[in-house]
Amino acid sequence: MRTRRPGTGRACASAPRFGAAQQGFTLVELMVVIVIIGLMSGAVVLTMADPRGRISGDIDRFAGRVRAARDDAVISGRAVALWVSPTAYGFEQRARGQWQPVREGPLASQDWSGGASADLGSAGQARIVFDSVGRADQPLRFVLRRDDQQVTLRMDLDGNVSSGD
């Protein structure tokens, strides 16, 4: 087939035909796309959180809130109490001569997440009071359980929380 070269008016033997040889994708291109999709899927699965949360998340939240309560007792110069029950924990502050539960903010009561429960022994509930210098009136020890996970939590007189199996 003879075609004319644009702009010259002359005929050329054959003009390259684009598109005929470029139909579809090569096997290498398809494999690269599949590998990229696999890597992205793996990254998404690894970053997805367990909807129940891990028991370590409960421990971290509990420890952070205990530190905040201790610091609040020091800053405000007023005692702050921590209570722990099998299903939840929370804080109370002295106001007008009596203990009042903290209802909002970081010291509001919190349920253990994902069906976790605290085993406090025969007492059933624990209560610790931080004085105005941040010292606890007694140490605390209990076991936090969820499904097959179990962690022992300890709090010393300085309000430092540690955990171990």
PDB file of C-alpha atoms in Angstrom:
ATOM      1  CA  MET A   1       0.000   0.000   0.000  1.00  0.00           C
ATOM      2  CA  ARG A   2       1.377   3.319  -0.967  1.00  0.00           C
ATOM      3  CA  THR A   3       0.674   6.365   1.117  1.00  0.00           C
ATOM      4  CA  ARG A   4       1.719   9.942   0.904  1.00  0.00           C
ATOM      5  CA  ARG A   5       4.234  11.389   3.277  1.00  0.00           C
ATOM      6  CA  PRO A   6       2.623  14.365   5.055  1.00  0.00           C
ATOM      7  CA  GLY A   7       3.806  17.730   3.858  1.00  0.00           C
ATOM      8  CA  THR A   8       5.881  16.444   0.902  1.00  0.00           C
ATOM      9  CA  GLY A   9       3.335  15.209  -1.558  1.00  0.00           C
ATOM     10  CA  ARG A  10       5.540  12.197  -2.268  1.00  0.00           C
ATOM     11  CA  ALA A  11       4.506   8.634  -1.928  1.00  0.00           C
ATOM     12  CA  CYS A  12       6.362   6.336   0.442  1.00  0.00           C
ATOM     13  CA  ALA A  13       6.653   2.572   0.264  1.00  0.00           C
ATOM     14  CA  SER A  14       4.980   1.827   3.572  1.00  0.00           C
ATOM     15  CA  ALA A  15       3.949   3.869   6.547  1.00  0.00           C
ATOM     16  CA  PRO A  16       4.140   2.285   9.967  1.00  0.00           C
ATOM     17  CA  ARG A  17       0.761   1.296  11.288  1.00  0.00           C
ATOM     18  CA  PHE A  18       0.479   1.936  14.998  1.00  0.00           C
ATOM     19  CA  GLY A  19      -2.024   0.060  17.112  1.00  0.00           C
ATOM     20  CA  ALA A  20      -2.033  -3.232  15.265  1.00  0.00           C
ATOM     21  CA  ALA A  21       0.912  -4.634  17.261  1.00  0.00           C
ATOM     22  CA  GLN A  22      -0.087  -2.871  20.527  1.00  0.00           C
ATOM     23  CA  GLN A  23      -3.357  -4.614  21.302  1.00  0.00           C
ATOM     24  CA  GLY A  24      -3.694  -5.724  24.977  1.00  0.00           C
ATOM     25  CA  PHE A  25      -1.087  -6.109  27.718  1.00  0.00           C
ATOM     26  CA  THR A  26       1.961  -8.301  27.872  1.00  0.00           C
ATOM     27  CA  LEU A  27       2.273 -11.049  30.440  1.00  0.00           C
ATOM     28  CA  VAL A  28       5.023  -9.103  32.235  1.00  0.00           C
ATOM     29  CA  GLU A  29       2.785  -6.050  32.583  1.00  0.00           C
ATOM     30  CA  LEU A  30      -0.029  -8.164  34.008  1.00  0.00           C
ATOM     31  CA  MET A  31       2.327  -9.856  36.489  1.00  0.00           C
ATOM     32  CA  VAL A  32       3.651  -6.464  37.680  1.00  0.00           C
ATOM     33  CA  VAL A  33       0.090  -5.250  38.289  1.00  0.00           C
ATOM     34  CA  ILE A  34      -0.779  -8.439  40.211  1.00  0.00           C
ATOM     35  CA  VAL A  35       2.328  -8.065  42.405  1.00  0.00           C
ATOM     36  CA  ILE A  36       1.484  -4.422  43.159  1.00  0.00           C
ATOM     37  CA  ILE A  37      -2.110  -5.341  44.074  1.00  0.00           C
ATOM     38  CA  GLY A  38      -0.822  -8.138  46.314  1.00  0.00           C
ATOM     39  CA  LEU A  39       1.588  -5.816  48.132  1.00  0.00           C
ATOM     40  CA  MET A  40      -1.096  -3.196  48.659  1.00  0.00           C
ATOM     41  CA  SER A  41      -3.573  -5.800  49.949  1.00  0.00           C
ATOM     42  CA  GLY A  42      -0.971  -7.142  52.367  1.00  0.00           C
ATOM     43  CA  ALA A  43      -0.258  -3.659  53.693  1.00  0.00           C
ATOM     44  CA  VAL A  44      -3.963  -3.003  54.252  1.00  0.00           C
ATOM     45  CA  VAL A  45      -4.499  -6.302  56.083  1.00  0.00           C
ATOM     46  CA  LEU A  46      -1.499  -5.706  58.339  1.00  0.00           C
ATOM     47  CA  THR A  47      -2.663  -2.223  59.316  1.00  0.00           C
ATOM     48  CA  MET A  48      -6.279  -3.189  60.000  1.00  0.00           C
ATOM     49  CA  ALA A  49      -7.090  -3.101  63.678  1.00  0.00           C
ATOM     50  CA  ASP A  50      -8.894  -5.900  65.442  1.00  0.00           C
ATOM     51  CA  PRO A  51     -12.374  -4.445  66.102  1.00  0.00           C
ATOM     52  CA  ARG A  52     -12.186  -5.709  69.686  1.00  0.00           C
ATOM     53  CA  GLY A  53      -8.755  -4.176  70.110  1.00  0.00           C
ATOM     54  CA  ARG A  54      -5.817  -5.930  71.660  1.00  0.00           C
ATOM     55  CA  ILE A  55      -5.552  -6.293  75.393  1.00  0.00           C
ATOM     56  CA  SER A  56      -2.331  -4.258  75.208  1.00  0.00           C
ATOM     57  CA  GLY A  57      -4.442  -1.293  74.047  1.00  0.00           C
ATOM     58  CA  ASP A  58      -6.491  -1.504  77.250  1.00  0.00           C
ATOM     59  CA  ILE A  59      -3.288  -1.651  79.284  1.00  0.00           C
ATOM     60  CA  ASP A  60      -1.814   1.395  77.539  1.00  0.00           C
ATOM     61  CA  ARG A  61      -5.026   3.411  77.985  1.00  0.00           C
ATOM     62  CA  PHE A  62      -5.290   2.405  81.646  1.00  0.00           C
ATOM     63  CA  ALA A  63      -1.649   3.319  82.358  1.00  0.00           C
ATOM     64  CA  GLY A  64      -1.988   6.688  80.600  1.00  0.00           C
ATOM     65  CA  ARG A  65      -5.149   7.575  82.475  1.00  0.00           C
ATOM     66  CA  VAL A  66      -3.611   6.573  85.822  1.00  0.00           C
ATOM     67  CA  ARG A  67      -0.660   8.888  85.070  1.00  0.00           C
ATOM     68  CA  ALA A  68      -3.094  11.674  84.167  1.00  0.00           C
ATOM     69  CA  ALA A  69      -5.002  11.164  87.443  1.00  0.00           C
ATOM     70  CA  ARG A  70      -1.791  11.224  89.470  1.00  0.00           C
ATOM     71  CA  ASP A  71      -0.657  14.395  87.677  1.00  0.00           C
ATOM     72  CA  ASP A  72      -4.081  15.977  88.209  1.00  0.00           C
ATOM     73  CA  ALA A  73      -3.827  15.293  91.949  1.00  0.00           C
ATOM     74  CA  VAL A  74      -0.440  17.033  92.063  1.00  0.00           C
ATOM     75  CA  ILE A  75      -1.439  20.012  89.894  1.00  0.00           C
ATOM     76  CA  SER A  76      -4.788  20.650  91.585  1.00  0.00           C
ATOM     77  CA  GLY A  77      -3.505  19.892  95.080  1.00  0.00           C
ATOM     78  CA  ARG A  78      -6.565  17.672  95.678  1.00  0.00           C
ATOM     79  CA  ALA A  79      -6.830  13.922  96.116  1.00  0.00           C
ATOM     80  CA  VAL A  80      -7.962  11.824  93.144  1.00  0.00           C
ATOM     81  CA  ALA A  81      -9.313   8.284  93.562  1.00  0.00           C
ATOM     82  CA  LEU A  82      -9.082   5.416  91.074  1.00  0.00           C
ATOM     83  CA  TRP A  83     -11.615   2.604  91.214  1.00  0.00           C
ATOM     84  CA  VAL A  84     -11.373  -0.657  89.281  1.00  0.00           C
ATOM     85  CA  SER A  85     -14.203  -3.171  88.873  1.00  0.00           C
ATOM     86  CA  PRO A  86     -14.382  -6.348  86.777  1.00  0.00           C
ATOM     87  CA  THR A  87     -16.071  -4.496  83.875  1.00  0.00           C
ATOM     88  CA  ALA A  88     -14.771  -0.909  84.077  1.00  0.00           C
ATOM     89  CA  TYR A  89     -12.582   1.635  85.831  1.00  0.00           C
ATOM     90  CA  GLY A  90     -12.889   5.316  86.605  1.00  0.00           C
ATOM     91  CA  PHE A  91     -11.838   8.225  88.762  1.00  0.00           C
ATOM     92  CA  GLU A  92     -13.338  10.412  91.475  1.00  0.00           C
ATOM     93  CA  GLN A  93     -12.335  13.822  92.849  1.00  0.00           C
ATOM     94  CA  ARG A  94     -13.050  15.466  96.185  1.00  0.00           C
ATOM     95  CA  ALA A  95     -15.546  18.297  95.873  1.00  0.00           C
ATOM     96  CA  ARG A  96     -17.419  19.973  98.729  1.00  0.00           C
ATOM     97  CA  GLY A  97     -16.194  17.412 101.225  1.00  0.00           C
ATOM     98  CA  GLN A  98     -17.232  14.281  99.350  1.00  0.00           C
ATOM     99  CA  TRP A  99     -16.105  12.098  96.450  1.00  0.00           C
ATOM    100  CA  GLN A 100     -17.661  12.953  93.086  1.00  0.00           C
ATOM    101  CA  PRO A 101     -17.238  10.770  89.964  1.00  0.00           C
ATOM    102  CA  VAL A 102     -15.443  12.421  87.050  1.00  0.00           C
ATOM    103  CA  ARG A 103     -18.022  12.375  84.256  1.00  0.00           C
ATOM    104  CA  GLU A 104     -16.128  13.881  81.309  1.00  0.00           C
ATOM    105  CA  GLY A 105     -12.650  14.291  79.921  1.00  0.00           C
ATOM    106  CA  PRO A 106      -9.784  11.829  80.129  1.00  0.00           C
ATOM    107  CA  LEU A 107     -10.702  10.751  83.666  1.00  0.00           C
ATOM    108  CA  ALA A 108     -14.310   9.749  82.914  1.00  0.00           C
ATOM    109  CA  SER A 109     -15.149   6.121  83.650  1.00  0.00           C
ATOM    110  CA  GLN A 110     -14.192   3.628  80.952  1.00  0.00           C
ATOM    111  CA  ASP A 111     -15.370   0.080  80.245  1.00  0.00           C
ATOM    112  CA  TRP A 112     -12.750  -2.549  79.467  1.00  0.00           C
ATOM    113  CA  SER A 113     -12.960  -3.012  75.691  1.00  0.00           C
ATOM    114  CA  GLY A 114     -13.844  -6.098  73.690  1.00  0.00           C
ATOM    115  CA  GLY A 115     -15.240  -8.147  76.540  1.00  0.00           C
ATOM    116  CA  ALA A 116     -12.145  -7.897  78.733  1.00  0.00           C
ATOM    117  CA  SER A 117     -12.601  -8.273  82.472  1.00  0.00           C
ATOM    118  CA  ALA A 118     -10.473  -7.527  85.513  1.00  0.00           C
ATOM    119  CA  ASP A 119      -9.979 -10.243  88.116  1.00  0.00           C
ATOM    120  CA  LEU A 120      -9.486  -8.402  91.401  1.00  0.00           C
ATOM    121  CA  GLY A 121      -9.533 -11.461  93.620  1.00  0.00           C
ATOM    122  CA  SER A 122     -11.969 -11.786  96.486  1.00  0.00           C
ATOM    123  CA  ALA A 123     -12.391  -8.013  96.887  1.00  0.00           C
ATOM    124  CA  GLY A 124     -14.317  -7.673  93.626  1.00  0.00           C
ATOM    125  CA  GLN A 125     -13.416  -3.976  93.350  1.00  0.00           C
ATOM    126  CA  ALA A 126     -10.326  -1.906  94.149  1.00  0.00           C
ATOM    127  CA  ARG A 127     -10.008   1.724  95.176  1.00  0.00           C
ATOM    128  CA  ILE A 128      -6.738   3.675  95.242  1.00  0.00           C
ATOM    129  CA  VAL A 129      -6.377   7.308  96.322  1.00  0.00           C
ATOM    130  CA  PHE A 130      -3.625   9.599  95.013  1.00  0.00           C
ATOM    131  CA  ASP A 131      -2.798  12.353  97.490  1.00  0.00           C
ATOM    132  CA  SER A 132      -1.781  15.910  96.589  1.00  0.00           C
ATOM    133  CA  VAL A 133       1.854  14.877  96.072  1.00  0.00           C
ATOM    134  CA  GLY A 134       0.876  12.064  93.665  1.00  0.00           C
ATOM    135  CA  ARG A 135       1.458   9.159  96.028  1.00  0.00           C
ATOM    136  CA  ALA A 136      -0.995   6.225  96.091  1.00  0.00           C
ATOM    137  CA  ASP A 137      -2.341   5.028  99.433  1.00  0.00           C
ATOM    138  CA  GLN A 138      -1.686   1.374  98.478  1.00  0.00           C
ATOM    139  CA  PRO A 139      -0.295  -0.654  95.577  1.00  0.00           C
ATOM    140  CA  LEU A 140      -2.653  -2.343  93.128  1.00  0.00           C
ATOM    141  CA  ARG A 141      -2.453  -5.722  91.395  1.00  0.00           C
ATOM    142  CA  PHE A 142      -5.054  -7.428  89.199  1.00  0.00           C
ATOM    143  CA  VAL A 143      -5.342  -9.706  86.171  1.00  0.00           C
ATOM    144  CA  LEU A 144      -6.932  -8.432  82.956  1.00  0.00           C
ATOM    145  CA  ARG A 145      -8.422 -11.210  80.792  1.00  0.00           C
ATOM    146  CA  ARG A 146      -9.920 -11.400  77.320  1.00  0.00           C
ATOM    147  CA  ASP A 147     -10.531 -14.675  75.494  1.00  0.00           C
ATOM    148  CA  ASP A 148      -7.196 -16.502  75.630  1.00  0.00           C
ATOM    149  CA  GLN A 149      -5.156 -13.415  76.612  1.00  0.00           C
ATOM    150  CA  GLN A 150      -4.244 -12.713  80.213  1.00  0.00           C
ATOM    151  CA  VAL A 151      -2.015  -9.969  81.629  1.00  0.00           C
ATOM    152  CA  THR A 152      -1.186  -9.078  85.230  1.00  0.00           C
ATOM    153  CA  LEU A 153      -1.224  -5.340  85.925  1.00  0.00           C
ATOM    154  CA  ARG A 154       0.681  -3.814  88.825  1.00  0.00           C
ATOM    155  CA  MET A 155       0.678  -0.247  90.084  1.00  0.00           C
ATOM    156  CA  ASP A 156       3.233   0.849  92.667  1.00  0.00           C
ATOM    157  CA  LEU A 157       2.852   3.588  95.268  1.00  0.00           C
ATOM    158  CA  ASP A 158       4.202   6.176  92.805  1.00  0.00           C
ATOM    159  CA  GLY A 159       1.413   5.357  90.337  1.00  0.00           C
ATOM    160  CA  ASN A 160       3.671   3.598  87.840  1.00  0.00           C
ATOM    161  CA  VAL A 161       1.786   0.862  85.967  1.00  0.00           C
ATOM    162  CA  SER A 162       3.619  -2.221  84.719  1.00  0.00           C
ATOM    163  CA  SER A 163       2.342  -5.377  83.103  1.00  0.00           C
ATOM    164  CA  GLY A 164       3.506  -8.942  82.713  1.00  0.00           C
ATOM    165  CA  ASP A 165       2.088 -12.340  81.821  1.00  0.00           C
TER     166      ASP A 165
END
